[in-house]
């Protein structure tokens, strides 16, 4: 099948983050095995979703990983002009949820497999497809922990997030947290008899704003926009009605940190502020909901030089969005970002990838495999 045909199949699976993904895993597994790949399905601890790892070529020799995630964000936007889970073509554009982020890369990699399988490979190509990347890269760590049993130490990993087929050497790290403040409810006419959880949360919000104000004057990395670490509150919920003292307030926030700065460390003052409320009778719950490290690959790294040969363009220093690449690097595997599509089209209605982008990606992957022959 051509990349377009494979993408049509992949888009038809509504593999929304946080939901079971058995159907798409089974389809990909069948396709890979039909072309001679050795496939291992790696169920996650959730029990209803899995990673998939496959190899073409000798598993006991160092090779390269093609890494992508099978999950997509929801398609709840009302401005879709067609069914988001049915591929629609219009000229050279292919519309559907995940076409750009990042089933387009998966389709290009799978489309290149028949050509790769015909090569006398002396080093392997691996396909590492993960789940729940869109929830903060929750799936791939389970696969990375088993990597030593799946293959010889890889020479590098290409993470196919949309980058307009430029190879990207860096991104910020991220940590997201959820804070619960539990107070005591009661009638709003007697606030002295209760503990207002929303009022208490304002101390946390003030601590967040103080850090936000200080970050532009902290560690800088001009490869990023903005060139400093960031912190933001994403959601806040609490209360039932205006005449009841709210006994629960929940806040979610995230930190994105430049390389060399720990995003979890940025959150520590927020955690301390929340926990300090307990001396006033509140109960607090702090949970890190997701975290992944920054990526920083040297411009002269062998993987970076290889990608310049494969793409015909210089590598770029960094992007502002995050990927699984930092987790690969933290696991001791050099990683770089390169995939079809543009991040500006992701996570929005009428997401699309262009057919020439898919073709360029497939050609790059086959050229990579051709370097793995004697």
Short mmCIF file of C-alpha atoms in Angstrom, two decimals:
data_model
loop_
_atom_site.label_atom_id
_atom_site.label_comp_id
_atom_site.label_asym_id
_atom_site.label_seq_id
_atom_site.Cartn_x
_atom_site.Cartn_y
_atom_site.Cartn_z
CA UNK A 1 0.00 0.00 0.00
CA UNK A 2 1.04 3.58 -0.60
CA UNK A 3 1.43 6.02 2.29
CA UNK A 4 -1.94 7.61 1.45
CA UNK A 5 -3.70 4.25 1.69
CA UNK A 6 -2.01 3.38 4.97
CA UNK A 7 -2.87 6.79 6.38
CA UNK A 8 -6.52 6.23 5.46
CA UNK A 9 -6.52 3.08 7.58
CA UNK A 10 -4.72 4.72 10.51
CA UNK A 11 -6.98 7.78 10.61
CA UNK A 12 -10.05 5.52 10.67
CA UNK A 13 -8.97 4.23 14.09
CA UNK A 14 -10.23 6.79 16.66
CA UNK A 15 -7.21 6.19 18.87
CA UNK A 16 -7.85 9.18 21.12
CA UNK A 17 -5.38 9.62 23.94
CA UNK A 18 -6.37 7.80 27.11
CA UNK A 19 -8.60 5.26 25.37
CA UNK A 20 -8.06 1.61 24.35
CA UNK A 21 -5.87 1.20 21.27
CA UNK A 22 -6.06 -2.54 20.59
CA UNK A 23 -7.56 -2.13 17.11
CA UNK A 24 -4.83 0.11 15.70
CA UNK A 25 -2.10 -1.97 17.35
CA UNK A 26 -3.51 -5.16 15.79
CA UNK A 27 -3.69 -3.57 12.33
CA UNK A 28 -0.13 -2.23 12.48
CA UNK A 29 1.15 -5.54 13.83
CA UNK A 30 -0.47 -7.46 10.98
CA UNK A 31 0.94 -5.08 8.38
CA UNK A 32 4.47 -5.24 9.80
CA UNK A 33 4.44 -9.03 10.05
CA UNK A 34 3.18 -9.35 6.47
CA UNK A 35 6.47 -7.76 5.38
CA UNK A 36 8.70 -9.91 7.55
CA UNK A 37 9.15 -7.69 10.60
CA UNK A 38 9.56 -9.21 14.05
CA UNK A 39 6.87 -7.58 16.21
CA UNK A 40 6.45 -7.34 19.97
CA UNK A 41 3.30 -5.86 21.51
CA UNK A 42 4.01 -4.34 24.91
CA UNK A 43 0.84 -3.87 27.00
CA UNK A 44 0.94 -0.92 29.37
CA UNK A 45 -0.08 -1.02 33.02
CA UNK A 46 -3.48 0.45 32.12
CA UNK A 47 -4.42 -2.93 30.65
CA UNK A 48 -6.33 -1.59 27.64
CA UNK A 49 -3.57 -0.01 25.54
CA UNK A 50 -0.11 -0.99 24.38
CA UNK A 51 3.13 0.07 22.76
CA UNK A 52 4.43 -1.77 19.72
CA UNK A 53 8.06 -2.51 18.82
CA UNK A 54 9.12 -4.11 15.56
CA UNK A 55 12.41 -4.87 13.81
CA UNK A 56 13.44 -5.49 10.22
CA UNK A 57 17.01 -6.75 10.00
CA UNK A 58 19.32 -8.30 12.64
CA UNK A 59 18.12 -7.49 16.16
CA UNK A 60 21.53 -8.16 17.70
CA UNK A 61 23.24 -5.30 15.83
CA UNK A 62 22.92 -1.56 16.58
CA UNK A 63 20.47 0.17 14.27
CA UNK A 64 18.03 3.08 14.15
CA UNK A 65 14.60 3.57 15.66
CA UNK A 66 11.67 5.20 13.87
CA UNK A 67 9.57 6.50 16.74
CA UNK A 68 6.00 7.76 16.67
CA UNK A 69 2.82 7.74 18.72
CA UNK A 70 -0.43 6.10 17.69
CA UNK A 71 -2.71 8.28 19.84
CA UNK A 72 -4.32 11.53 18.78
CA UNK A 73 -6.01 14.40 20.58
CA UNK A 74 -9.79 14.60 20.60
CA UNK A 75 -11.64 15.92 17.56
CA UNK A 76 -14.31 17.89 19.42
CA UNK A 77 -13.88 21.14 17.50
CA UNK A 78 -17.14 22.20 15.87
CA UNK A 79 -15.43 23.69 12.83
CA UNK A 80 -14.40 20.40 11.21
CA UNK A 81 -15.70 20.41 7.63
CA UNK A 82 -15.66 16.61 7.33
CA UNK A 83 -15.57 13.49 9.52
CA UNK A 84 -12.24 13.80 11.39
CA UNK A 85 -11.82 10.02 11.46
CA UNK A 86 -12.30 9.55 7.73
CA UNK A 87 -9.45 10.64 5.48
CA UNK A 88 -10.48 13.32 3.01
CA UNK A 89 -8.28 14.45 0.13
CA UNK A 90 -8.42 17.86 -1.47
CA UNK A 91 -5.70 18.44 -4.02
CA UNK A 92 -2.41 17.51 -2.37
CA UNK A 93 -3.83 17.86 1.14
CA UNK A 94 -5.04 14.93 3.26
CA UNK A 95 -7.41 15.92 6.05
CA UNK A 96 -8.21 14.01 9.24
CA UNK A 97 -7.39 13.82 12.92
CA UNK A 98 -3.79 12.74 13.32
CA UNK A 99 -2.76 13.19 9.69
CA UNK A 100 -0.12 15.68 10.81
CA UNK A 101 0.35 14.71 14.46
CA UNK A 102 1.50 12.09 13.82
CA UNK A 103 -0.06 9.28 11.86
CA UNK A 104 1.44 10.79 8.71
CA UNK A 105 4.88 9.75 9.93
CA UNK A 106 3.63 6.29 10.87
CA UNK A 107 2.14 5.90 7.39
CA UNK A 108 5.35 7.02 5.68
CA UNK A 109 7.42 4.63 7.79
CA UNK A 110 5.11 1.70 7.09
CA UNK A 111 4.95 2.58 3.38
CA UNK A 112 8.74 2.40 3.22
CA UNK A 113 8.82 -1.05 4.81
CA UNK A 114 8.42 -3.13 1.62
CA UNK A 115 11.45 -1.42 0.05
CA UNK A 116 13.43 -1.74 3.27
CA UNK A 117 12.58 -5.43 3.58
CA UNK A 118 14.19 -6.11 0.18
CA UNK A 119 17.54 -4.65 1.27
CA UNK A 120 20.35 -6.88 2.57
CA UNK A 121 20.44 -5.08 5.91
CA UNK A 122 23.42 -5.73 8.16
CA UNK A 123 21.98 -3.37 10.77
CA UNK A 124 18.30 -3.05 11.67
CA UNK A 125 15.53 -0.53 11.40
CA UNK A 126 13.18 -0.55 14.39
CA UNK A 127 9.61 0.75 14.54
CA UNK A 128 8.69 2.01 18.01
CA UNK A 129 5.05 3.11 18.15
CA UNK A 130 3.75 4.34 21.50
CA UNK A 131 0.48 5.25 23.19
CA UNK A 132 -0.68 8.26 25.23
CA UNK A 133 2.02 10.64 24.05
CA UNK A 134 -0.61 13.36 24.03
CA UNK A 135 -1.09 12.88 27.79
CA UNK A 136 2.51 13.78 28.54
CA UNK A 137 4.45 10.89 26.98
CA UNK A 138 2.98 8.30 29.33
CA UNK A 139 3.37 5.23 27.14
CA UNK A 140 6.92 5.32 25.81
CA UNK A 141 8.72 5.06 29.20
CA UNK A 142 7.34 1.53 29.59
CA UNK A 143 8.80 0.60 26.20
CA UNK A 144 12.15 2.23 26.92
CA UNK A 145 12.50 0.25 30.13
CA UNK A 146 12.26 -2.96 28.07
CA UNK A 147 14.50 -1.79 25.23
CA UNK A 148 17.45 -3.86 26.41
CA UNK A 149 15.45 -7.02 25.81
CA UNK A 150 14.14 -5.88 22.44
CA UNK A 151 17.29 -4.99 20.52
CA UNK A 152 20.98 -4.16 20.70
CA UNK A 153 21.71 -0.60 21.91
CA UNK A 154 20.47 1.63 19.05
CA UNK A 155 22.65 4.17 17.28
CA UNK A 156 19.85 6.70 17.35
CA UNK A 157 16.14 7.43 17.19
CA UNK A 158 14.20 9.60 14.76
CA UNK A 159 11.06 10.96 16.37
CA UNK A 160 8.68 11.80 13.53
CA UNK A 161 6.77 14.72 15.00
CA UNK A 162 5.74 17.32 12.39
CA UNK A 163 8.79 19.44 11.58
CA UNK A 164 8.33 20.18 7.86
CA UNK A 165 11.00 17.50 7.34
CA UNK A 166 13.71 19.57 9.00
CA UNK A 167 15.77 17.72 11.59
CA UNK A 168 15.44 19.36 15.02
CA UNK A 169 18.05 18.89 17.77
CA UNK A 170 16.30 20.30 20.84
CA UNK A 171 13.11 21.00 22.75
CA UNK A 172 12.13 22.07 26.24
CA UNK A 173 11.34 19.66 29.05
CA UNK A 174 7.92 19.62 30.68
CA UNK A 175 6.26 18.72 33.95
CA UNK A 176 2.53 19.00 34.61
CA UNK A 177 0.95 18.86 38.06
CA UNK A 178 -2.51 18.63 39.59
CA UNK A 179 -3.25 20.27 42.94
CA UNK A 180 -6.30 19.52 45.06
CA UNK A 181 -7.21 21.65 48.06
CA UNK A 182 -9.88 20.18 50.34
CA UNK A 183 -11.58 22.51 52.81
CA UNK A 184 -14.83 22.36 54.75
CA UNK A 185 -18.24 23.24 53.31
CA UNK A 186 -21.13 25.09 54.89
CA UNK A 187 -23.61 27.91 54.34
CA UNK A 188 -22.07 30.97 52.75
CA UNK A 189 -23.61 33.19 55.46
CA UNK A 190 -21.15 31.67 57.97
CA UNK A 191 -17.78 31.58 56.20
CA UNK A 192 -16.19 31.51 59.65
CA UNK A 193 -17.56 27.98 60.09
CA UNK A 194 -16.00 26.56 56.90
CA UNK A 195 -12.74 26.43 54.99
CA UNK A 196 -13.02 28.01 51.53
CA UNK A 197 -10.86 25.93 49.17
CA UNK A 198 -11.04 28.48 46.36
CA UNK A 199 -9.82 31.26 48.62
CA UNK A 200 -6.97 29.02 49.74
CA UNK A 201 -6.00 28.29 46.14
CA UNK A 202 -5.36 31.99 45.58
CA UNK A 203 -2.15 31.60 47.58
CA UNK A 204 -1.02 28.95 45.11
CA UNK A 205 -1.96 31.17 42.18
CA UNK A 206 0.00 34.06 43.65
CA UNK A 207 3.06 31.81 44.01
CA UNK A 208 2.67 30.79 40.37
CA UNK A 209 2.49 34.40 39.22
CA UNK A 210 5.59 35.32 41.21
CA UNK A 211 7.57 32.62 39.42
CA UNK A 212 6.09 33.58 36.04
CA UNK A 213 7.26 37.17 36.59
CA UNK A 214 10.78 36.03 37.47
CA UNK A 215 11.36 33.50 34.68
CA UNK A 216 12.22 36.01 31.88
CA UNK A 217 15.23 37.01 33.98
CA UNK A 218 16.33 33.43 34.70
CA UNK A 219 18.32 30.94 32.59
CA UNK A 220 18.10 31.83 28.91
CA UNK A 221 18.51 29.76 25.76
CA UNK A 222 18.15 31.83 22.60
CA UNK A 223 17.36 28.74 20.54
CA UNK A 224 13.82 28.83 21.93
CA UNK A 225 10.81 31.12 21.67
CA UNK A 226 10.48 32.40 24.31
CA UNK A 227 14.15 31.91 25.30
CA UNK A 228 13.33 31.15 28.94
CA UNK A 229 11.43 28.54 30.92
CA UNK A 230 7.68 29.06 31.30
CA UNK A 231 4.98 28.25 33.81
CA UNK A 232 1.24 28.49 33.37
CA UNK A 233 -2.04 27.50 35.00
CA UNK A 234 -4.16 25.58 32.52
CA UNK A 235 -7.35 24.75 34.41
CA UNK A 236 -9.03 25.59 37.70
CA UNK A 237 -12.30 24.21 39.01
CA UNK A 238 -14.17 24.51 42.27
CA UNK A 239 -17.43 25.25 43.98
CA UNK A 240 -21.01 24.21 43.37
CA UNK A 241 -23.08 27.34 43.83
CA UNK A 242 -22.56 30.83 45.16
CA UNK A 243 -24.22 30.28 48.56
CA UNK A 244 -22.20 27.19 49.52
CA UNK A 245 -18.66 27.38 50.88
CA UNK A 246 -16.53 25.50 48.34
CA UNK A 247 -14.77 22.59 49.99
CA UNK A 248 -12.75 21.54 46.92
CA UNK A 249 -10.65 23.41 44.39
CA UNK A 250 -8.53 21.72 41.73
CA UNK A 251 -5.82 23.43 39.70
CA UNK A 252 -3.67 22.05 36.87
CA UNK A 253 -0.48 23.70 35.73
CA UNK A 254 2.61 23.00 33.68
CA UNK A 255 6.23 24.07 33.53
CA UNK A 256 8.28 23.99 30.33
CA UNK A 257 12.00 24.29 30.97
CA UNK A 258 14.98 25.05 28.76
CA UNK A 259 17.75 22.41 28.72
CA UNK A 260 19.71 22.48 31.94
CA UNK A 261 16.67 23.44 34.01
CA UNK A 262 14.46 20.81 35.64
CA UNK A 263 10.74 21.44 35.07
CA UNK A 264 9.89 19.54 38.25
CA UNK A 265 12.24 21.77 40.24
CA UNK A 266 10.39 24.81 38.86
CA UNK A 267 7.21 23.39 40.39
CA UNK A 268 8.67 22.75 43.86
CA UNK A 269 7.82 26.23 45.30
CA UNK A 270 4.23 25.74 44.13
CA UNK A 271 4.06 22.39 45.89
CA UNK A 272 5.48 23.92 49.07
CA UNK A 273 2.93 26.74 48.99
CA UNK A 274 0.06 24.27 48.63
CA UNK A 275 1.29 22.00 51.40
CA UNK A 276 1.76 24.96 53.74
CA UNK A 277 -2.02 25.42 53.69
CA UNK A 278 -2.38 22.26 55.75
CA UNK A 279 -1.37 24.14 58.90
CA UNK A 280 -4.62 26.11 58.44
CA UNK A 281 -6.72 22.95 58.39
CA UNK A 282 -6.85 22.25 54.67
CA UNK A 283 -5.95 18.91 53.12
CA UNK A 284 -3.87 19.05 49.95
CA UNK A 285 -3.08 16.53 47.23
CA UNK A 286 -0.15 17.07 44.86
CA UNK A 287 0.28 14.87 41.79
CA UNK A 288 2.77 15.09 38.93
CA UNK A 289 0.53 14.04 36.06
CA UNK A 290 3.21 13.93 33.37
CA UNK A 291 6.85 14.74 32.87
CA UNK A 292 9.52 14.42 30.21
CA UNK A 293 13.04 15.85 29.95
CA UNK A 294 14.39 18.36 27.48
CA UNK A 295 16.20 17.30 24.32
CA UNK A 296 19.61 18.72 23.50
CA UNK A 297 21.61 16.99 20.75
CA UNK A 298 24.97 18.44 19.77
CA UNK A 299 25.16 19.90 16.28
CA UNK A 300 28.15 17.66 15.53
CA UNK A 301 26.60 14.46 16.88
CA UNK A 302 26.76 11.57 14.36
CA UNK A 303 22.95 11.41 14.25
CA UNK A 304 22.72 15.12 13.44
CA UNK A 305 25.27 14.79 10.64
CA UNK A 306 23.45 11.76 9.28
CA UNK A 307 20.15 13.61 9.20
CA UNK A 308 21.74 16.46 7.26
CA UNK A 309 22.80 13.92 4.63
CA UNK A 310 19.36 12.31 4.54
CA UNK A 311 17.33 15.54 4.38
CA UNK A 312 19.75 17.69 2.40
CA UNK A 313 19.36 20.53 4.89
CA UNK A 314 21.11 21.78 8.01
CA UNK A 315 19.65 20.72 11.31
CA UNK A 316 17.71 23.28 13.34
CA UNK A 317 18.53 23.95 16.96
CA UNK A 318 15.15 23.70 18.66
CA UNK A 319 11.37 23.81 18.64
CA UNK A 320 9.10 25.02 21.42
CA UNK A 321 6.83 21.96 21.56
CA UNK A 322 7.80 18.78 23.38
CA UNK A 323 8.25 15.21 22.16
CA UNK A 324 9.33 11.76 23.28
CA UNK A 325 12.86 12.54 22.04
CA UNK A 326 14.02 13.78 25.42
CA UNK A 327 13.04 10.46 26.99
CA UNK A 328 15.07 8.54 24.41
CA UNK A 329 18.08 10.75 25.10
CA UNK A 330 17.66 10.30 28.85
CA UNK A 331 17.66 6.52 28.22
CA UNK A 332 21.05 6.81 26.53
CA UNK A 333 19.81 6.86 22.92
CA UNK A 334 20.67 9.85 20.74
CA UNK A 335 17.43 11.30 19.37
CA UNK A 336 16.36 13.88 16.83
CA UNK A 337 12.99 15.15 15.54
CA UNK A 338 12.07 14.90 11.86
CA UNK A 339 8.67 14.29 10.35
CA UNK A 340 6.11 15.40 7.76
CA UNK A 341 3.65 18.20 8.37
CA UNK A 342 3.79 21.43 10.33
CA UNK A 343 3.02 21.76 14.03
CA UNK A 344 0.78 24.74 13.29
CA UNK A 345 -1.74 22.34 11.72
CA UNK A 346 -1.88 19.99 14.71
CA UNK A 347 -4.54 19.96 17.45
CA UNK A 348 -7.01 21.94 15.36
CA UNK A 349 -9.98 21.35 13.09
CA UNK A 350 -9.21 20.26 9.53
CA UNK A 351 -5.76 19.03 10.44
CA UNK A 352 -3.89 17.97 7.31
CA UNK A 353 -0.66 16.70 5.84
CA UNK A 354 0.47 17.13 2.24
CA UNK A 355 1.18 14.19 -0.07
CA UNK A 356 4.61 15.58 -1.00
CA UNK A 357 5.51 15.67 2.70
CA UNK A 358 4.62 12.01 3.07
CA UNK A 359 6.67 11.16 -0.01
CA UNK A 360 9.70 13.09 1.27
CA UNK A 361 9.47 11.32 4.62
CA UNK A 362 9.19 7.87 3.04
CA UNK A 363 12.18 8.61 0.81
CA UNK A 364 14.22 9.77 3.80
CA UNK A 365 13.42 6.57 5.70
CA UNK A 366 14.39 4.34 2.78
CA UNK A 367 17.65 6.28 2.36
CA UNK A 368 18.32 5.71 6.06
CA UNK A 369 17.88 1.97 5.58
CA UNK A 370 20.22 2.03 2.59
CA UNK A 371 23.01 3.24 4.89
CA UNK A 372 22.63 0.03 6.91
CA UNK A 373 24.04 -2.27 4.25
CA UNK A 374 27.64 -3.41 3.93
#
